[in-house]
Tab-separated table of C-alpha atoms and ligand atoms in Angstrom:
chain	number	residue	atom	x	y	z
M	1	MET	CA	-75.278	-119.006	-19.393
M	2	TYR	CA	-77.635	-121.006	-21.116
M	3	LYS	CA	-80.891	-122.605	-19.904
M	4	CYS	CA	-82.644	-125.754	-20.982
M	5	PRO	CA	-85.959	-124.847	-22.531
M	6	GLY	CA	-87.191	-127.846	-20.978
M	7	CYS	CA	-86.073	-128.137	-17.602
M	8	ASP	CA	-84.360	-124.781	-16.815
M	9	SER	CA	-81.204	-126.497	-15.832
M	10	GLU	CA	-78.119	-124.738	-16.944
M	11	ILE	CA	-76.443	-126.400	-19.981
M	12	ASN	CA	-72.806	-126.671	-19.748
M	13	LEU	CA	-70.672	-125.169	-23.109
M	14	ASP	CA	-69.185	-128.447	-23.558
M	15	ASP	CA	-72.772	-129.947	-24.443
M	16	VAL	CA	-73.322	-127.439	-27.132
M	17	ASN	CA	-72.137	-127.901	-30.958
M	18	VAL	CA	-72.741	-124.729	-32.636
M	19	SER	CA	-72.223	-125.869	-35.938
M	20	ALA	CA	-74.859	-128.834	-35.841
M	21	ASP	CA	-77.129	-126.483	-33.697
M	22	ILE	CA	-77.562	-129.106	-31.039
M	23	ALA	CA	-77.184	-128.295	-27.097
M	24	LEU	CA	-77.922	-131.298	-24.454
M	25	CYS	CA	-79.113	-131.189	-21.392
M	26	ARG	CA	-77.345	-133.553	-19.109
M	27	ALA	CA	-80.285	-133.137	-16.497
M	28	CYS	CA	-83.335	-134.070	-18.440
M	29	GLY	CA	-81.345	-135.320	-21.642
M	30	GLN	CA	-83.371	-133.348	-24.036
M	31	THR	CA	-81.575	-131.961	-27.072
M	32	ASN	CA	-82.206	-128.076	-28.049
M	33	SER	CA	-81.646	-126.028	-30.862
M	34	PHE	CA	-78.766	-123.965	-29.526
M	35	ALA	CA	-79.949	-121.121	-32.088
M	36	GLU	CA	-83.268	-120.926	-30.254
M	37	MET	CA	-81.732	-121.110	-26.827
M	38	SER	CA	-79.393	-118.124	-27.700
M	39	GLU	CA	-82.678	-116.013	-28.650
M	40	GLU	CA	-84.258	-117.255	-25.415
M	41	SER	CA	-81.125	-116.137	-23.228
M	42	GLN	CA	-81.791	-112.471	-24.285
M	43	VAL	CA	-84.172	-112.401	-21.408
M	44	ALA	CA	-83.027	-111.786	-18.126
M	45	ASP	CA	-84.300	-113.125	-15.027
M	46	PHE	CA	-86.811	-109.879	-13.580
M	47	LYS	CA	-85.910	-110.582	-10.049
M	48	ASP	CA	-81.926	-109.236	-11.417
M	49	LEU	CA	-83.109	-106.317	-12.745
M	50	GLN	CA	-83.460	-102.981	-11.797
M	51	MET	CA	-86.432	-101.013	-12.664
M	52	PRO	CA	-85.942	-98.575	-15.226
M	53	LYS	CA	-87.201	-94.849	-14.720
M	54	GLY	CA	-91.410	-95.209	-16.008
M	55	PHE	CA	-92.051	-98.123	-14.847
M	56	ARG	CA	-94.483	-99.440	-12.220
M	57	VAL	CA	-96.034	-102.842	-11.214
M	58	GLU	CA	-99.617	-103.102	-9.915
M	59	PRO	CA	-101.703	-105.939	-9.082
M	60	ASP	CA	-104.552	-106.662	-11.029
M	61	PHE	CA	-107.820	-108.394	-10.770
M	62	GLY	CA	-107.195	-111.717	-8.295
M	63	ASP	CA	-103.521	-113.341	-9.492
M	64	GLY	CA	-102.887	-110.953	-11.915
M	65	LYS	CA	-100.218	-108.361	-12.471
M	66	SER	CA	-99.879	-105.145	-14.551
M	67	LEU	CA	-96.681	-103.809	-15.741
M	68	VAL	CA	-97.113	-99.660	-16.636
M	69	TYR	CA	-94.860	-97.960	-18.515
M	70	LYS	CA	-95.398	-94.309	-18.711
M	71	LYS	CA	-92.543	-91.739	-19.809
M	72	MET	CA	-92.517	-88.581	-21.822
M	73	SER	CA	-91.046	-89.095	-25.164
M	74	PRO	CA	-88.221	-86.990	-26.353
M	75	ILE	CA	-90.082	-86.583	-30.047
M	76	ALA	CA	-92.579	-84.518	-28.012
M	77	LEU	CA	-90.136	-81.388	-27.614
M	78	PHE	CA	-89.590	-81.432	-31.305
M	79	LEU	CA	-93.263	-82.548	-32.277
M	80	ILE	CA	-95.466	-80.514	-30.332
M	81	PRO	CA	-94.299	-76.930	-31.492
M	82	PHE	CA	-93.667	-78.319	-35.092
M	83	THR	CA	-97.705	-79.802	-34.849
M	84	ALA	CA	-98.911	-76.232	-33.101
M	85	VAL	CA	-97.179	-74.251	-36.465
M	86	TRP	CA	-97.502	-76.658	-39.168
M	87	GLY	CA	-101.000	-77.626	-38.091
M	88	GLY	CA	-102.198	-74.292	-36.899
M	89	PHE	CA	-100.849	-72.274	-40.092
M	90	SER	CA	-102.937	-74.839	-42.401
M	91	MET	CA	-105.911	-75.149	-40.196
M	92	TRP	CA	-106.166	-71.253	-39.900
M	93	GLY	CA	-105.364	-70.721	-43.633
M	94	ILE	CA	-108.041	-73.368	-44.915
M	95	TYR	CA	-111.033	-73.241	-42.654
M	96	GLY	CA	-110.132	-70.388	-40.036
M	97	THR	CA	-110.735	-67.781	-42.731
M	98	GLN	CA	-113.615	-69.281	-43.997
M	99	ILE	CA	-115.230	-69.310	-40.776
M	100	MET	CA	-114.198	-65.881	-40.410
M	101	LYS	CA	-115.708	-64.871	-43.528
M	102	GLY	CA	-118.574	-66.888	-42.598
M	103	GLU	CA	-118.725	-68.420	-46.642
M	104	PHE	CA	-118.227	-72.234	-47.271
M	105	ASN	CA	-115.845	-72.530	-49.938
M	106	LEU	CA	-116.087	-76.591	-50.969
M	107	THR	CA	-113.056	-76.446	-52.924
M	108	MET	CA	-110.493	-75.084	-50.553
M	109	SER	CA	-112.239	-77.271	-47.770
M	110	LEU	CA	-111.278	-80.418	-50.352
M	111	PHE	CA	-108.259	-79.516	-50.743
M	112	GLY	CA	-107.531	-78.805	-46.876
M	113	LEU	CA	-108.813	-82.397	-45.969
M	114	PRO	CA	-105.154	-84.061	-46.118
M	115	PHE	CA	-103.973	-81.180	-43.961
M	116	LEU	CA	-106.653	-82.152	-41.563
M	117	PHE	CA	-105.945	-85.961	-40.695
M	118	GLY	CA	-102.396	-84.920	-40.770
M	119	THR	CA	-103.241	-82.490	-37.835
M	120	ILE	CA	-105.396	-85.169	-36.528
M	121	LEU	CA	-102.389	-87.847	-36.774
M	122	LEU	CA	-99.910	-85.221	-35.468
M	123	SER	CA	-101.998	-84.186	-32.766
M	124	SER	CA	-102.280	-88.012	-31.629
M	125	ILE	CA	-98.854	-88.675	-31.938
M	126	CYS	CA	-98.337	-85.417	-29.364
M	127	LEU	CA	-100.791	-86.850	-27.216
M	128	PHE	CA	-99.238	-90.103	-27.062
M	129	SER	CA	-95.911	-88.877	-26.801
M	130	LEU	CA	-97.116	-87.011	-23.567
M	131	PHE	CA	-99.139	-88.790	-21.795
M	132	GLY	CA	-99.178	-92.328	-23.498
M	133	LYS	CA	-98.955	-95.395	-21.811
M	134	ARG	CA	-98.245	-98.859	-22.421
M	135	LEU	CA	-99.972	-101.711	-20.141
M	136	ILE	CA	-99.334	-105.102	-20.013
M	137	THR	CA	-101.833	-107.614	-17.742
M	138	MET	CA	-101.211	-110.787	-17.111
M	139	GLY	CA	-103.099	-113.559	-15.256
M	140	ASN	CA	-104.525	-116.835	-15.117
M	141	GLY	CA	-102.877	-117.522	-18.799
M	142	ARG	CA	-104.633	-114.789	-20.527
M	143	GLY	CA	-102.747	-111.430	-21.059
M	144	THR	CA	-103.185	-107.721	-22.755
M	145	ILE	CA	-101.183	-105.343	-24.171
M	146	PHE	CA	-102.286	-101.768	-24.259
M	147	SER	CA	-100.896	-98.728	-25.946
M	148	GLY	CA	-102.867	-95.548	-26.196
M	149	VAL	CA	-104.004	-92.150	-24.136
M	150	GLY	CA	-106.248	-92.586	-21.264
M	151	PRO	CA	-109.100	-95.662	-22.027
M	152	ILE	CA	-108.505	-94.829	-25.830
M	153	GLY	CA	-105.799	-96.801	-27.448
M	154	TRP	CA	-104.914	-100.077	-29.070
M	155	LYS	CA	-105.348	-103.447	-27.154
M	156	ARG	CA	-104.536	-106.807	-27.997
M	157	ARG	CA	-104.635	-109.879	-26.453
M	158	PHE	CA	-102.432	-113.007	-26.194
M	159	LEU	CA	-102.695	-116.477	-24.305
M	160	TYR	CA	-99.653	-117.917	-22.303
M	161	GLN	CA	-98.579	-120.694	-20.657
M	162	LYS	CA	-94.794	-122.154	-19.517
M	163	SER	CA	-93.481	-122.742	-22.790
M	164	THR	CA	-94.731	-119.298	-24.291
M	165	LYS	CA	-90.860	-118.177	-25.639
M	166	VAL	CA	-90.834	-114.244	-24.925
M	167	SER	CA	-87.402	-112.575	-26.827
M	168	VAL	CA	-86.407	-109.152	-27.649
M	169	GLU	CA	-84.935	-109.704	-31.612
M	170	TYR	CA	-84.251	-107.271	-34.495
M	171	SER	CA	-87.958	-106.756	-36.693
M	172	ALA	CA	-87.994	-106.331	-40.187
M	173	VAL	CA	-88.766	-102.443	-39.177
M	174	ARG	CA	-85.775	-100.112	-39.926
M	175	GLN	CA	-85.159	-96.799	-38.575
M	176	ASN	CA	-82.191	-94.684	-39.842
M	177	ASN	CA	-81.062	-97.799	-41.911
M	178	ARG	CA	-80.755	-100.181	-38.695
M	179	PRO	CA	-83.181	-102.493	-37.556
M	180	VAL	CA	-85.576	-102.075	-34.814
M	181	LYS	CA	-85.524	-104.262	-31.924
M	182	ILE	CA	-88.930	-105.435	-30.506
M	183	ILE	CA	-90.521	-108.071	-28.373
M	184	TYR	CA	-91.829	-110.781	-29.559
M	185	ILE	CA	-94.000	-113.502	-27.698
M	186	ARG	CA	-94.404	-116.903	-29.624
M	187	GLY	CA	-96.879	-119.456	-28.120
M	188	GLY	CA	-98.507	-122.147	-29.951
M	189	SER	CA	-99.176	-121.295	-33.578
M	190	LYS	CA	-99.886	-117.003	-32.889
M	191	GLU	CA	-96.730	-114.839	-32.741
M	192	LEU	CA	-97.225	-111.245	-31.069
M	193	LYS	CA	-95.117	-108.559	-31.963
M	194	PHE	CA	-94.788	-105.091	-30.085
M	195	GLY	CA	-92.907	-102.365	-28.365
M	196	TRP	CA	-91.793	-100.306	-31.596
M	197	GLY	CA	-90.360	-97.067	-30.730
M	198	LEU	CA	-89.081	-98.620	-27.008
M	199	LYS	CA	-85.242	-98.237	-25.975
M	200	ASN	CA	-83.670	-101.499	-25.587
M	201	GLU	CA	-83.771	-101.359	-21.811
M	202	ALA	CA	-87.506	-100.756	-21.488
M	203	LEU	CA	-87.820	-103.803	-23.739
M	204	GLU	CA	-85.516	-105.934	-21.887
M	205	TYR	CA	-87.594	-105.130	-18.911
M	206	ILE	CA	-90.911	-105.798	-20.524
M	207	ALA	CA	-89.883	-109.096	-21.628
M	208	ALA	CA	-88.734	-110.323	-18.248
M	209	PHE	CA	-91.773	-109.248	-17.007
M	210	ILE	CA	-93.957	-111.216	-19.361
M	211	LYS	CA	-91.212	-114.513	-19.099
M	212	ASN	CA	-91.298	-114.014	-15.182
M	213	GLU	CA	-95.281	-114.030	-15.348
M	214	ALA	CA	-95.355	-116.714	-17.996
M	215	ASN	CA	-93.434	-118.932	-15.883
M	216	LYS	CA	-95.784	-118.739	-12.995
M	217	ASN	CA	-98.490	-120.415	-15.156
T	301	ZN	ZN1	-82.990	-130.127	-19.963
């Protein structure tokens, strides 16, 4: 089913010309790009969706609403033992032995820096895979997307209105030679992309939430 981006009425397939990329809305008379409409139609109605595991909707300040997603990532099962062994051995071998002997070895310490950074990075990914959360907060035309652990993480802001387009599309990023789907928020001149590493079901749910909140604006 295709909906007119202008007035939200249903568009009959008889009024669609795919090769000319035109879809005429009988309700308001607007002609739309069929390609753009098809992208739009990927996002389901929020109320029609069942909340997948790990999600929670919370009221926020005033009229705002937050969608929280917290779920242990299966990579933790592999990554935590790996980090413990790899990080443990390299940190012990390079720095632990120096501390034990009470002798500082500059060459060895410098040599160990990449291992130190690697261990810190891997540990952060482990923490995120275990306790990480994604938080989408929307209210009064302003939204934030946060991903991180506790208060530490990455926060991005966006503005939205009724005409803001939300979609789940393939990104330029590939994993195992297959393109990865992410969420796109397009409004005005800005484009926000997020959701790398999330399963399709989670992406669809988040996109539907954002679309639903934006429509209330
Ligand atoms: Zn219309």
